[in-house]
RNA sequence: GGCGGCAUAGCCAAGUGGUAAGGCAGAGCUCUGCAAAAGCUCUAUUCCCCAGUUCAAAUCUGGGUGCCGCCUCCA
């Protein structure tokens, strides 16, 4: 098995090389000053799936994701609301983690914060000054972009083509307009820390270099984030990390595409965002994940209010299929190999292994989840065909258990697009009441009182309870998406 | 102005040299008391346009058009 990934640094797909099973991952987190929105859901879900896939393949992902909890925007908001910057950032960091939990995103192994890594940041800035990549002026420290020959290698920018200063004023203390702040001199009313250059706070990019280096060292495997971070954030990060250590920081730079709202990037500063919590109040997390994963992680994704409804039908089919399988194979834990399989059953097993192979091939090719999902639909069609004829023999149960186990790992554990909670859909009286209603309706049907039976069905549908008459009896389900 | 990306059926979307996955919607059929579910069949002679390379191109090259992102904080 070989995994190939698109590396922004080389602008092509590369074979993923590794030395041992532990895969180190640094994903740029958020600046917590506002509610967590759908744009944040994209990299989170994408990396969640990558981690779970890698683990399924026998790797041990180790994931570090920062909180940039010292920042102009946070300070501005704190001053406006009469709170401290840390109160603001803590509040929104909590909102972020809650949103991630609600999305079924596994937590990172570490969430380092700027405010807790001042020594590491200062040490790296100092190193950069010593290495001749940074200079201090009036309590500020700037990165000397011209000193780093490879500057621009990630984003493919040429220094002389960048339009710096066109939309904001350039600090007069800079050697060069493109130089960026590593350390900012304290202004009144701002949180500040002691440093060799006086009181101040870190610039935007240095925290990721310092913290990724501290926890993952140099040459770690993956560095991820949104494509909007390629320049200047990640470009500057490379300049800092490599300028300080003399070694490459990350080997593979992976960038996810933007999630747009009405053809515009969803972002905090533009105010055009939909929060994750809002969406999850109306839709199950599995549906939101299905939507996000239905396009390749590098492409742009368009969101609008009816978007989830559009993909819901296909998603629901998949879920009901898996749920039916779950009911069917429930309690069949002890099944071992069964000797006599019919042709139809052998065919299903062949399709199962083909589906798993296609899924793996898709994920190995730059984590192509959209293609991988296609293989789940292919298998579903095949199995549904078999299911129509299947009896409840041992062989049949055995085969269906194989199918279910595959969906459980791929669609459930890795992608998180089907709800496998075996929790009863209902509580209290609903279950026995439904059984009673359906029993009576079955009686009516056997008496050919279809008019009344249909009224019951219609009224139940209006209540959100969908019933289906199958040859194996009537089944019911609460429609909740 | 520079850099990066995208343009595939009514809609979403995969596909980076070998003759167009998958989903939704639509049509027909099977099953069914009916409905639903499910299955089967059909639905892009063609991949924004124009040239070129090649036995072969949605895929490569050149040019054009349109859209998006970045060059300010952003996932």
Coordinates of C-alpha atoms (C1' of nucleotides) in Angstrom, one line a residue:
Chain A
X1 CA 0.0 0.0 0.0
X2 CA 1.3 3.4 -1.0
X3 CA -0.2 6.6 -0.1
X4 CA 0.1 9.5 -2.4
X5 CA -0.5 13.1 -1.3
X6 CA -0.6 16.4 -3.1
X7 CA 2.2 18.5 -1.6
X8 CA 1.7 22.3 -2.0
X9 CA 5.4 22.7 -1.7
X10 CA 6.2 20.8 -4.9
X11 CA 2.8 21.4 -6.5
X12 CA 2.4 17.7 -7.3
X13 CA 1.3 14.4 -5.9
X14 CA 4.1 12.6 -4.1
X15 CA 4.5 9.2 -2.6
X16 CA 4.2 9.5 1.1
X17 CA 7.4 8.4 2.8
X18 CA 7.7 7.5 6.4
X19 CA 10.2 5.7 8.7
X20 CA 8.0 4.3 11.4
X21 CA 4.4 3.9 12.3
X22 CA 4.0 7.2 14.1
X23 CA 2.8 10.0 11.8
X24 CA 3.3 13.5 13.1
X25 CA 0.7 16.1 12.0
X26 CA 0.5 19.8 12.7
X27 CA -2.7 21.5 11.6
X28 CA -3.1 25.2 11.9
X29 CA -5.9 25.8 14.4
X30 CA -8.0 28.9 15.0
X31 CA -7.7 32.3 16.4
X32 CA -10.5 32.1 18.9
X33 CA -12.3 35.5 18.8
X34 CA -15.6 34.5 17.3
X35 CA -18.0 31.6 17.0
X36 CA -16.9 28.5 15.2
X37 CA -18.3 28.4 11.7
X38 CA -18.7 25.9 8.9
X39 CA -15.4 27.0 7.3
X40 CA -13.6 25.5 10.3
X41 CA -15.5 22.3 9.9
X42 CA -13.8 21.5 6.7
X43 CA -10.2 21.0 7.8
X44 CA -11.4 19.5 11.0
X45 CA -13.4 16.8 9.3
X46 CA -10.8 16.3 6.6
X47 CA -8.0 15.7 9.1
X48 CA -10.3 13.7 11.4
X49 CA -10.9 11.3 8.5
X50 CA -7.2 11.3 7.5
X51 CA -6.2 10.4 11.0
X52 CA -8.8 7.7 11.4
X53 CA -7.9 6.3 8.0
X54 CA -4.2 6.2 8.8
X55 CA -4.9 4.5 12.1
X56 CA -7.1 1.9 10.3
X57 CA -4.1 1.3 8.1
X58 CA -1.9 0.6 11.1
X59 CA -0.3 4.0 11.6
X60 CA -0.2 6.0 14.8
X61 CA -1.1 9.6 14.0
X62 CA 0.0 12.2 16.5
X63 CA -1.8 15.4 16.0
X64 CA -0.9 18.9 17.3
X65 CA -3.2 21.9 16.7
X66 CA -2.6 25.3 18.0
X67 CA -4.8 28.0 19.4
X68 CA -3.5 31.4 18.6
X69 CA -4.8 33.0 21.7
X70 CA -2.9 36.3 21.5
X71 CA -3.9 38.4 18.5
X72 CA -5.0 41.9 17.5
X73 CA -8.6 40.8 16.9
X74 CA -8.9 39.1 20.3
X75 CA -7.5 42.2 22.0
X76 CA -9.8 44.4 20.1
X77 CA -12.8 42.3 21.1
X78 CA -11.7 42.1 24.7
X79 CA -11.4 45.9 24.9
X80 CA -14.8 46.3 23.3
X81 CA -16.4 44.0 25.8
X82 CA -14.4 45.0 28.8
X83 CA -12.9 41.6 29.3
X84 CA -9.4 40.3 29.2
X85 CA -7.9 38.9 26.0
X86 CA -7.6 35.5 27.6
X87 CA -11.2 35.5 28.7
X88 CA -12.2 36.1 25.1
X89 CA -9.9 33.5 23.7
X90 CA -10.8 30.9 26.3
X91 CA -14.5 31.4 25.6
X92 CA -14.2 30.9 21.9
X93 CA -11.6 28.1 22.2
X94 CA -14.2 26.2 24.3
X95 CA -16.8 26.9 21.6
X96 CA -14.4 25.5 19.1
X97 CA -13.9 22.3 21.0
X98 CA -17.6 21.9 21.7
X99 CA -18.3 22.3 18.0
X100 CA -15.7 19.7 17.1
X101 CA -17.1 17.3 19.6
X102 CA -20.6 17.8 18.2
X103 CA -19.2 17.1 14.7
X104 CA -17.7 13.8 15.9
X105 CA -14.2 15.1 15.3
X106 CA -11.7 13.3 17.4
X107 CA -9.6 15.7 19.6
X108 CA -6.0 16.5 18.8
X109 CA -3.4 15.1 21.0
X110 CA -2.2 18.5 22.0
X111 CA -3.7 22.0 21.7
X112 CA -0.8 24.3 22.5
X113 CA -1.6 28.0 23.1
X114 CA 0.6 31.0 22.4
X115 CA 0.1 32.4 25.9
X116 CA 1.6 29.2 27.4
X117 CA 4.6 29.1 25.1
X118 CA 6.2 32.5 25.4
X119 CA 9.6 31.1 26.3
X120 CA 9.7 28.8 23.3
X121 CA 8.6 31.7 21.0
X122 CA 11.2 34.1 22.4
X123 CA 13.9 31.4 22.1
X124 CA 13.1 30.9 18.5
X125 CA 13.1 34.6 17.8
X126 CA 16.4 34.9 19.5
X127 CA 17.8 32.1 17.3
X128 CA 16.6 33.9 14.2
X129 CA 18.3 37.1 15.3
X130 CA 21.5 35.2 16.0
X131 CA 21.2 33.5 12.6
X132 CA 20.9 36.9 10.9
X133 CA 17.3 36.4 9.8
X134 CA 15.8 38.9 12.1
X135 CA 16.5 42.4 13.5
X136 CA 15.2 44.4 16.4
X137 CA 14.2 48.0 16.0
X138 CA 12.6 50.1 18.7
X139 CA 11.3 47.1 20.7
X140 CA 10.0 45.3 17.6
X141 CA 11.6 42.4 16.0
X142 CA 11.1 41.8 12.3
X143 CA 12.0 38.9 10.0
X144 CA 14.4 39.9 7.3
X145 CA 12.8 38.3 4.4
X146 CA 15.7 39.1 2.0
X147 CA 17.9 37.0 4.2
X148 CA 16.0 33.8 3.5
X149 CA 16.8 32.8 0.0
X150 CA 14.0 30.3 -0.3
X151 CA 11.4 32.8 0.6
X152 CA 8.4 32.3 -1.6
X153 CA 9.0 28.6 -2.3
X154 CA 5.7 27.4 -0.9
X155 CA 3.4 30.0 -2.4
X156 CA 5.5 30.5 -5.5
X157 CA 5.7 34.2 -4.9
X158 CA 8.5 36.4 -6.0
X159 CA 9.4 39.2 -3.6
X160 CA 9.4 41.9 -6.2
X161 CA 5.9 40.9 -7.4
X162 CA 4.2 41.1 -4.1
X163 CA 2.1 44.2 -3.7
X164 CA 3.0 44.9 -0.1
X165 CA 1.8 48.1 1.3
X166 CA -0.9 48.6 -1.2
X167 CA -3.7 48.0 1.3
X168 CA -2.1 48.9 4.6
X169 CA 0.7 51.1 5.8
X170 CA 4.2 49.7 6.0
X171 CA 6.0 50.1 9.3
X172 CA 8.8 52.6 8.7
X173 CA 11.1 50.6 10.9
X174 CA 11.2 47.7 8.5
X175 CA 14.2 47.1 6.2
X176 CA 11.9 45.8 3.6
X177 CA 8.1 46.2 3.1
X178 CA 7.7 42.4 3.1
X179 CA 9.4 41.9 6.4
X180 CA 6.9 40.7 9.1
X181 CA 6.8 41.1 12.8
X182 CA 8.1 38.3 15.1
X183 CA 7.7 40.4 18.2
X184 CA 5.5 43.5 18.6
X185 CA 6.4 46.2 21.1
X186 CA 3.7 46.6 23.7
X187 CA 1.1 49.3 23.3
X188 CA -1.0 50.5 26.2
X189 CA -4.0 48.4 27.0
X190 CA -2.5 45.3 25.5
X191 CA -1.3 42.2 27.2
X192 CA 2.5 42.1 27.2
X193 CA 5.3 39.7 28.2
X194 CA 8.9 40.4 29.0
X195 CA 11.5 39.7 26.4
X196 CA 15.1 40.6 25.5
X197 CA 13.6 43.4 23.4
X198 CA 11.3 44.8 26.1
X199 CA 7.7 44.3 26.8
X200 CA 5.6 43.0 24.0
X201 CA 3.9 40.1 22.3
X202 CA 4.5 37.7 19.5
X203 CA 3.7 38.4 15.9
X204 CA 1.2 36.2 14.1
X205 CA 3.2 33.5 12.5
X206 CA 6.0 32.7 14.9
X207 CA 3.8 30.6 17.3
X208 CA 3.2 27.9 14.8
X209 CA 6.9 27.6 14.1
X210 CA 7.8 27.6 17.8
X211 CA 5.1 25.2 18.9
X212 CA 5.4 22.7 16.0
X213 CA 9.1 22.6 16.5
X214 CA 8.7 22.0 20.2
X215 CA 6.3 19.1 19.9
X216 CA 7.2 17.6 16.5
X217 CA 10.7 18.7 15.9
X218 CA 11.9 19.2 12.3
X219 CA 11.0 17.2 9.3
X220 CA 7.6 16.1 10.6
X221 CA 5.2 14.5 8.2
X222 CA 2.1 16.6 7.6
X223 CA 1.4 20.3 8.0
X224 CA -2.2 21.2 7.2
X225 CA -4.5 24.1 7.0
X226 CA -6.8 26.1 4.7
X227 CA -5.5 27.2 1.4
X228 CA -5.9 30.8 2.5
X229 CA -3.0 30.2 4.9
X230 CA -0.5 29.4 2.2
X231 CA 0.5 33.0 1.9
X232 CA 1.7 34.6 4.0
X233 CA 1.2 32.4 7.1
X234 CA 2.8 29.2 6.0
X235 CA 5.3 30.9 3.8
X236 CA 6.5 32.8 6.8
X237 CA 6.4 29.7 9.0
X238 CA 8.8 28.0 6.6
X239 CA 11.1 31.0 6.7
X240 CA 11.0 31.1 10.5
X241 CA 11.4 27.4 11.1
X242 CA 14.0 26.8 8.6
X243 CA 15.8 30.0 9.3
X244 CA 16.0 29.0 13.0
X245 CA 16.8 25.3 12.7
X246 CA 18.5 25.1 9.3
X247 CA 16.3 22.2 8.5
X248 CA 12.9 21.7 6.8
X249 CA 10.0 21.8 9.1
X250 CA 7.3 19.8 7.5
X251 CA 7.7 17.5 4.6
X252 CA 4.2 17.5 3.1
X253 CA 2.1 20.6 3.1
X254 CA -1.6 19.8 2.6
X255 CA -4.2 22.6 2.0
X256 CA -7.9 22.2 2.0
X257 CA -10.1 24.3 -0.3
X258 CA -12.4 27.0 1.0
X259 CA -16.0 26.5 1.9
X260 CA -17.9 29.3 0.3
X261 CA -21.1 30.9 1.1
X262 CA -22.9 32.6 -1.8
X263 CA -19.7 32.4 -3.8
X264 CA -17.7 34.1 -1.2
X265 CA -15.3 32.6 1.3
X266 CA -16.9 32.1 4.7
X267 CA -15.0 34.1 7.1
X268 CA -15.2 35.8 10.4
X269 CA -14.0 39.2 9.2
X270 CA -16.6 39.3 6.5
X271 CA -19.4 38.3 8.8
X272 CA -20.8 35.8 6.3
X273 CA -20.7 32.7 8.3
X274 CA -23.0 30.0 9.6
X275 CA -21.9 28.4 12.8
X276 CA -21.4 24.7 13.2
X277 CA -23.7 24.6 16.2
X278 CA -26.6 26.2 14.2
X279 CA -26.3 23.7 11.5
X280 CA -26.1 20.8 13.9
X281 CA -29.3 21.9 15.6
X282 CA -31.1 21.2 12.4
X283 CA -29.1 18.3 10.9
X284 CA -27.3 15.2 12.2
X285 CA -23.5 15.5 12.3
X286 CA -23.2 12.5 9.9
X287 CA -25.0 14.4 7.2
X288 CA -22.8 17.5 7.6
X289 CA -19.7 15.2 7.3
X290 CA -21.2 13.5 4.3
X291 CA -21.6 16.8 2.6
X292 CA -18.1 17.9 3.4
X293 CA -16.6 14.6 2.3
X294 CA -18.6 14.5 -0.9
X295 CA -16.1 16.7 -2.6
X296 CA -12.3 16.3 -2.6
X297 CA -10.7 18.2 0.2
X298 CA -8.7 20.4 -2.1
X299 CA -11.7 21.6 -4.1
X300 CA -13.8 24.5 -3.2
X301 CA -17.2 23.7 -1.7
X302 CA -20.3 25.8 -2.0
X303 CA -22.6 26.0 0.9
X304 CA -26.1 27.4 1.1
X305 CA -29.2 26.7 3.1
X306 CA -30.7 24.0 0.9
X307 CA -27.3 22.3 0.3
X308 CA -27.7 19.7 3.0
X309 CA -31.3 18.9 1.9
X310 CA -29.9 18.2 -1.6
X311 CA -27.5 15.6 -0.4
X312 CA -29.7 14.2 2.3
X313 CA -31.6 11.7 0.2
X314 CA -28.6 9.8 -0.9
X315 CA -27.1 10.0 2.6
X316 CA -30.4 8.7 4.1
X317 CA -30.5 5.7 1.8
X318 CA -27.0 4.8 2.9
X319 CA -27.9 5.2 6.5
X320 CA -31.0 3.2 6.4
X321 CA -29.2 0.5 4.5
X322 CA -26.6 0.2 7.2
X323 CA -29.2 0.5 10.0
X324 CA -31.2 -2.4 8.4
X325 CA -28.0 -4.4 8.2
X326 CA -27.3 -3.6 11.9
X327 CA -30.7 -4.9 12.9
X328 CA -30.3 -7.9 10.8
X329 CA -26.9 -9.0 12.2
X330 CA -27.5 -7.8 15.7
X331 CA -26.3 -10.4 18.2
X332 CA -24.4 -12.5 15.6
X333 CA -21.1 -11.9 17.2
X334 CA -20.1 -15.6 17.4
X335 CA -20.3 -16.3 13.7
X336 CA -17.3 -18.0 12.3
X337 CA -16.6 -19.1 8.8
X338 CA -19.4 -20.9 7.2
X339 CA -18.6 -23.7 4.9
X340 CA -21.4 -23.8 2.4
X341 CA -22.1 -20.6 0.6
X342 CA -24.3 -20.2 -2.4
X343 CA -23.2 -18.6 -5.5
X344 CA -25.1 -15.4 -4.6
X345 CA -23.4 -15.3 -1.2
X346 CA -20.0 -15.9 -2.7
X347 CA -20.7 -13.0 -5.1
X348 CA -21.5 -10.8 -2.2
X349 CA -18.2 -11.6 -0.5
X350 CA -16.3 -10.9 -3.7
X351 CA -18.1 -7.5 -3.9
X352 CA -17.2 -6.8 -0.3
X353 CA -13.6 -7.2 -0.9
X354 CA -13.7 -5.3 -4.1
X355 CA -15.4 -2.4 -2.3
X356 CA -12.8 -2.4 0.4
X357 CA -10.1 -2.4 -2.2
X358 CA -11.7 0.5 -4.1
X359 CA -12.2 2.4 -0.9
X360 CA -8.5 1.9 0.1
X361 CA -7.3 2.9 -3.4
X362 CA -9.3 6.0 -3.3
X363 CA -8.1 7.1 0.1
X364 CA -4.5 6.2 -0.7
X365 CA -4.8 8.6 -3.6
X366 CA -4.6 11.9 -1.8
X367 CA -7.4 11.0 0.6
X368 CA -10.1 11.0 -2.1
X369 CA -13.1 10.5 0.2
X370 CA -15.6 11.5 -2.5
X371 CA -14.4 8.6 -4.6
X372 CA -14.3 6.3 -1.6
X373 CA -17.9 7.1 -0.8
X374 CA -18.8 6.0 -4.3
X375 CA -17.5 2.5 -3.5
X376 CA -19.8 2.4 -0.6
X377 CA -22.8 3.1 -2.8
X378 CA -21.6 0.4 -5.3
X379 CA -21.6 -2.2 -2.6
X380 CA -24.9 -1.0 -1.2
X381 CA -26.6 -1.6 -4.6
X382 CA -25.1 -5.1 -4.8
X383 CA -26.1 -6.1 -1.3
X384 CA -29.6 -4.7 -1.6
X385 CA -30.1 -6.9 -4.6
X386 CA -28.9 -9.9 -2.6
X387 CA -31.0 -8.8 0.4
X388 CA -34.2 -9.0 -1.6
X389 CA -33.7 -12.8 -1.9
X390 CA -31.7 -13.6 1.2
X391 CA -33.1 -16.0 3.7
X392 CA -32.0 -16.0 7.3
X393 CA -29.7 -19.0 7.0
X394 CA -26.4 -19.2 8.8
X395 CA -24.6 -18.5 5.5
X396 CA -26.7 -15.5 4.8
X397 CA -26.2 -14.1 8.2
X398 CA -22.5 -14.7 7.9
X399 CA -22.2 -12.8 4.7
X400 CA -24.3 -9.9 5.9
X401 CA -22.2 -9.7 9.0
X402 CA -19.1 -9.2 6.7
X403 CA -20.9 -6.5 4.9
X404 CA -22.0 -4.8 8.1
X405 CA -18.5 -4.9 9.6
X406 CA -17.1 -3.2 6.5
X407 CA -19.6 -0.4 6.6
X408 CA -19.0 -0.1 10.3
X409 CA -15.3 0.5 9.8
X410 CA -15.4 2.5 6.6
X411 CA -18.5 4.6 6.8
X412 CA -18.8 4.6 10.5
X413 CA -15.4 4.6 12.2
X414 CA -13.4 6.3 9.5
X415 CA -15.7 8.7 7.6
X416 CA -18.3 9.1 10.3
X417 CA -21.1 9.5 7.8
X418 CA -23.4 6.8 9.2
X419 CA -24.9 6.8 12.7
X420 CA -24.1 3.5 14.3
X421 CA -25.3 4.3 17.7
X422 CA -27.5 1.4 18.6
X423 CA -29.4 3.6 21.0
X424 CA -33.1 3.1 20.6
X425 CA -34.6 5.8 18.5
X426 CA -37.2 6.4 21.1
X427 CA -37.8 6.5 24.7
X428 CA -40.5 5.5 27.1
X429 CA -43.8 4.7 25.7
X430 CA -43.1 5.3 22.0
X431 CA -41.8 1.9 21.3
X432 CA -44.7 -0.1 22.8
X433 CA -47.3 2.3 21.4
X434 CA -45.9 2.0 17.9
X435 CA -46.0 -1.7 18.2
X436 CA -49.6 -1.5 19.2
X437 CA -50.5 0.8 16.4
X438 CA -48.8 -1.3 13.8
X439 CA -50.3 -4.5 15.2
X440 CA -53.8 -3.0 14.8
X441 CA -53.0 -1.8 11.4
X442 CA -51.7 -5.2 10.3
X443 CA -55.0 -6.6 11.5
X444 CA -56.9 -4.0 9.4
X445 CA -54.8 -4.9 6.4
X446 CA -55.5 -8.6 6.8
X447 CA -59.2 -7.7 6.8
X448 CA -58.6 -5.7 3.7
X449 CA -59.6 -2.5 5.4
X450 CA -57.0 -0.6 3.4
X451 CA -58.7 2.7 3.6
X452 CA -58.3 2.9 7.4
X453 CA -54.8 1.3 7.2
X454 CA -53.8 4.1 4.8
X455 CA -55.1 6.8 7.0
X456 CA -53.0 5.5 9.8
X457 CA -50.0 5.5 7.6
X458 CA -50.7 9.0 6.3
X459 CA -51.2 10.4 9.8
X460 CA -48.0 8.8 11.1
X461 CA -46.1 10.2 8.2
X462 CA -47.4 13.7 9.1
X463 CA -46.0 13.0 12.6
X464 CA -42.7 12.2 11.1
X465 CA -43.0 8.5 11.5
X466 CA -42.3 6.7 8.3
X467 CA -43.6 3.2 7.9
X468 CA -42.9 0.6 5.3
X469 CA -44.7 -2.6 4.6
X470 CA -42.2 -5.3 3.7
X471 CA -42.5 -9.0 3.2
X472 CA -40.9 -9.4 6.6
X473 CA -43.5 -7.2 8.3
X474 CA -44.0 -3.5 8.8
X475 CA -41.0 -1.4 9.9
X476 CA -41.1 2.1 11.2
X477 CA -38.6 4.9 11.6
X478 CA -38.6 8.4 12.9
X479 CA -37.4 10.8 10.2
X480 CA -35.1 13.2 12.0
X481 CA -33.0 15.0 9.5
Chain B
rG1 C1' -0.1 43.6 -11.7
rG2 C1' 1.9 38.7 -9.6
rC3 C1' 0.8 33.6 -7.6
rG4 C1' -2.4 29.4 -7.2
rG5 C1' -6.8 26.9 -8.5
rC6 C1' -11.3 25.7 -11.0
rA7 C1' -14.7 25.1 -15.5
rU8 C1' -17.4 17.4 -16.6
rA9 C1' -25.3 15.7 -17.8
rG10 C1' -31.0 19.6 -15.0
rC11 C1' -28.0 19.8 -10.1
rC12 C1' -23.7 17.9 -6.9
rA13 C1' -19.3 15.3 -8.2
rA14 C1' -14.9 11.5 -9.3
rG15 C1' -11.7 11.0 -13.1
rU16 C1' -4.4 13.9 -14.9
rG17 C1' -2.9 9.8 -21.9
rG18 C1' -6.5 4.3 -23.4
rU19 C1' -12.1 5.6 -25.0
rA20 C1' -16.8 9.3 -19.2
rA21 C1' -17.3 6.5 -11.2
rG22 C1' -21.0 7.7 -7.8
rG23 C1' -25.1 10.6 -5.7
rC24 C1' -29.7 13.7 -6.4
rA25 C1' -33.5 14.8 -9.8
rG26 C1' -36.3 12.6 -14.3
rA27 C1' -38.6 8.3 -17.5
rG28 C1' -39.9 3.1 -18.0
rC29 C1' -40.2 -1.7 -15.7
rU30 C1' -40.3 -5.6 -11.5
rC31 C1' -42.2 -6.3 -6.6
rU32 C1' -46.6 -4.5 -3.7
rG33 C1' -53.8 -4.2 -2.0
rC34 C1' -51.8 0.7 -2.6
rA35 C1' -47.7 3.5 -1.0
rA36 C1' -42.8 3.2 0.6
rA37 C1' -38.3 0.7 0.3
rA38 C1' -35.4 -2.1 -3.0
rG39 C1' -33.7 -3.9 -7.8
rC40 C1' -33.3 -3.5 -13.2
rU41 C1' -33.1 -0.4 -17.7
rC42 C1' -32.6 4.5 -19.8
rU43 C1' -30.8 9.6 -19.2
rA44 C1' -23.1 13.5 -21.3
rU45 C1' -20.9 10.1 -29.0
rU46 C1' -18.9 13.9 -24.8
rC47 C1' -15.9 16.9 -20.7
rC48 C1' -16.0 26.1 -21.4
rC49 C1' -14.0 27.8 -26.5
rC50 C1' -10.0 27.6 -30.4
rA51 C1' -5.6 25.5 -32.1
rG52 C1' -1.6 21.8 -31.5
rU53 C1' 1.1 17.1 -29.8
rU54 C1' -0.2 11.8 -30.1
rC55 C1' -2.1 5.6 -32.9
rA56 C1' -5.0 7.6 -28.7
rA57 C1' -6.6 13.8 -24.9
rA58 C1' -11.8 15.5 -20.2
rU59 C1' -6.7 14.3 -19.1
rC60 C1' -0.5 17.0 -22.2
rU61 C1' 1.0 22.0 -24.8
rG62 C1' -0.2 27.1 -26.5
rG63 C1' -4.0 30.9 -26.8
rG64 C1' -8.8 32.7 -25.3
rU65 C1' -13.3 33.3 -22.0
rG66 C1' -15.6 33.0 -17.2
rC67 C1' -15.3 32.1 -11.9
rC68 C1' -12.8 31.5 -7.1
rG69 C1' -8.7 32.0 -3.5
rC70 C1' -4.1 34.5 -2.0
rC71 C1' -0.8 39.0 -2.2
rU72 C1' -4.4 42.7 4.9
rC73 C1' -6.9 39.2 9.6
rC74 C1' -8.9 34.4 8.0
rA75 C1' -9.5 27.1 8.1

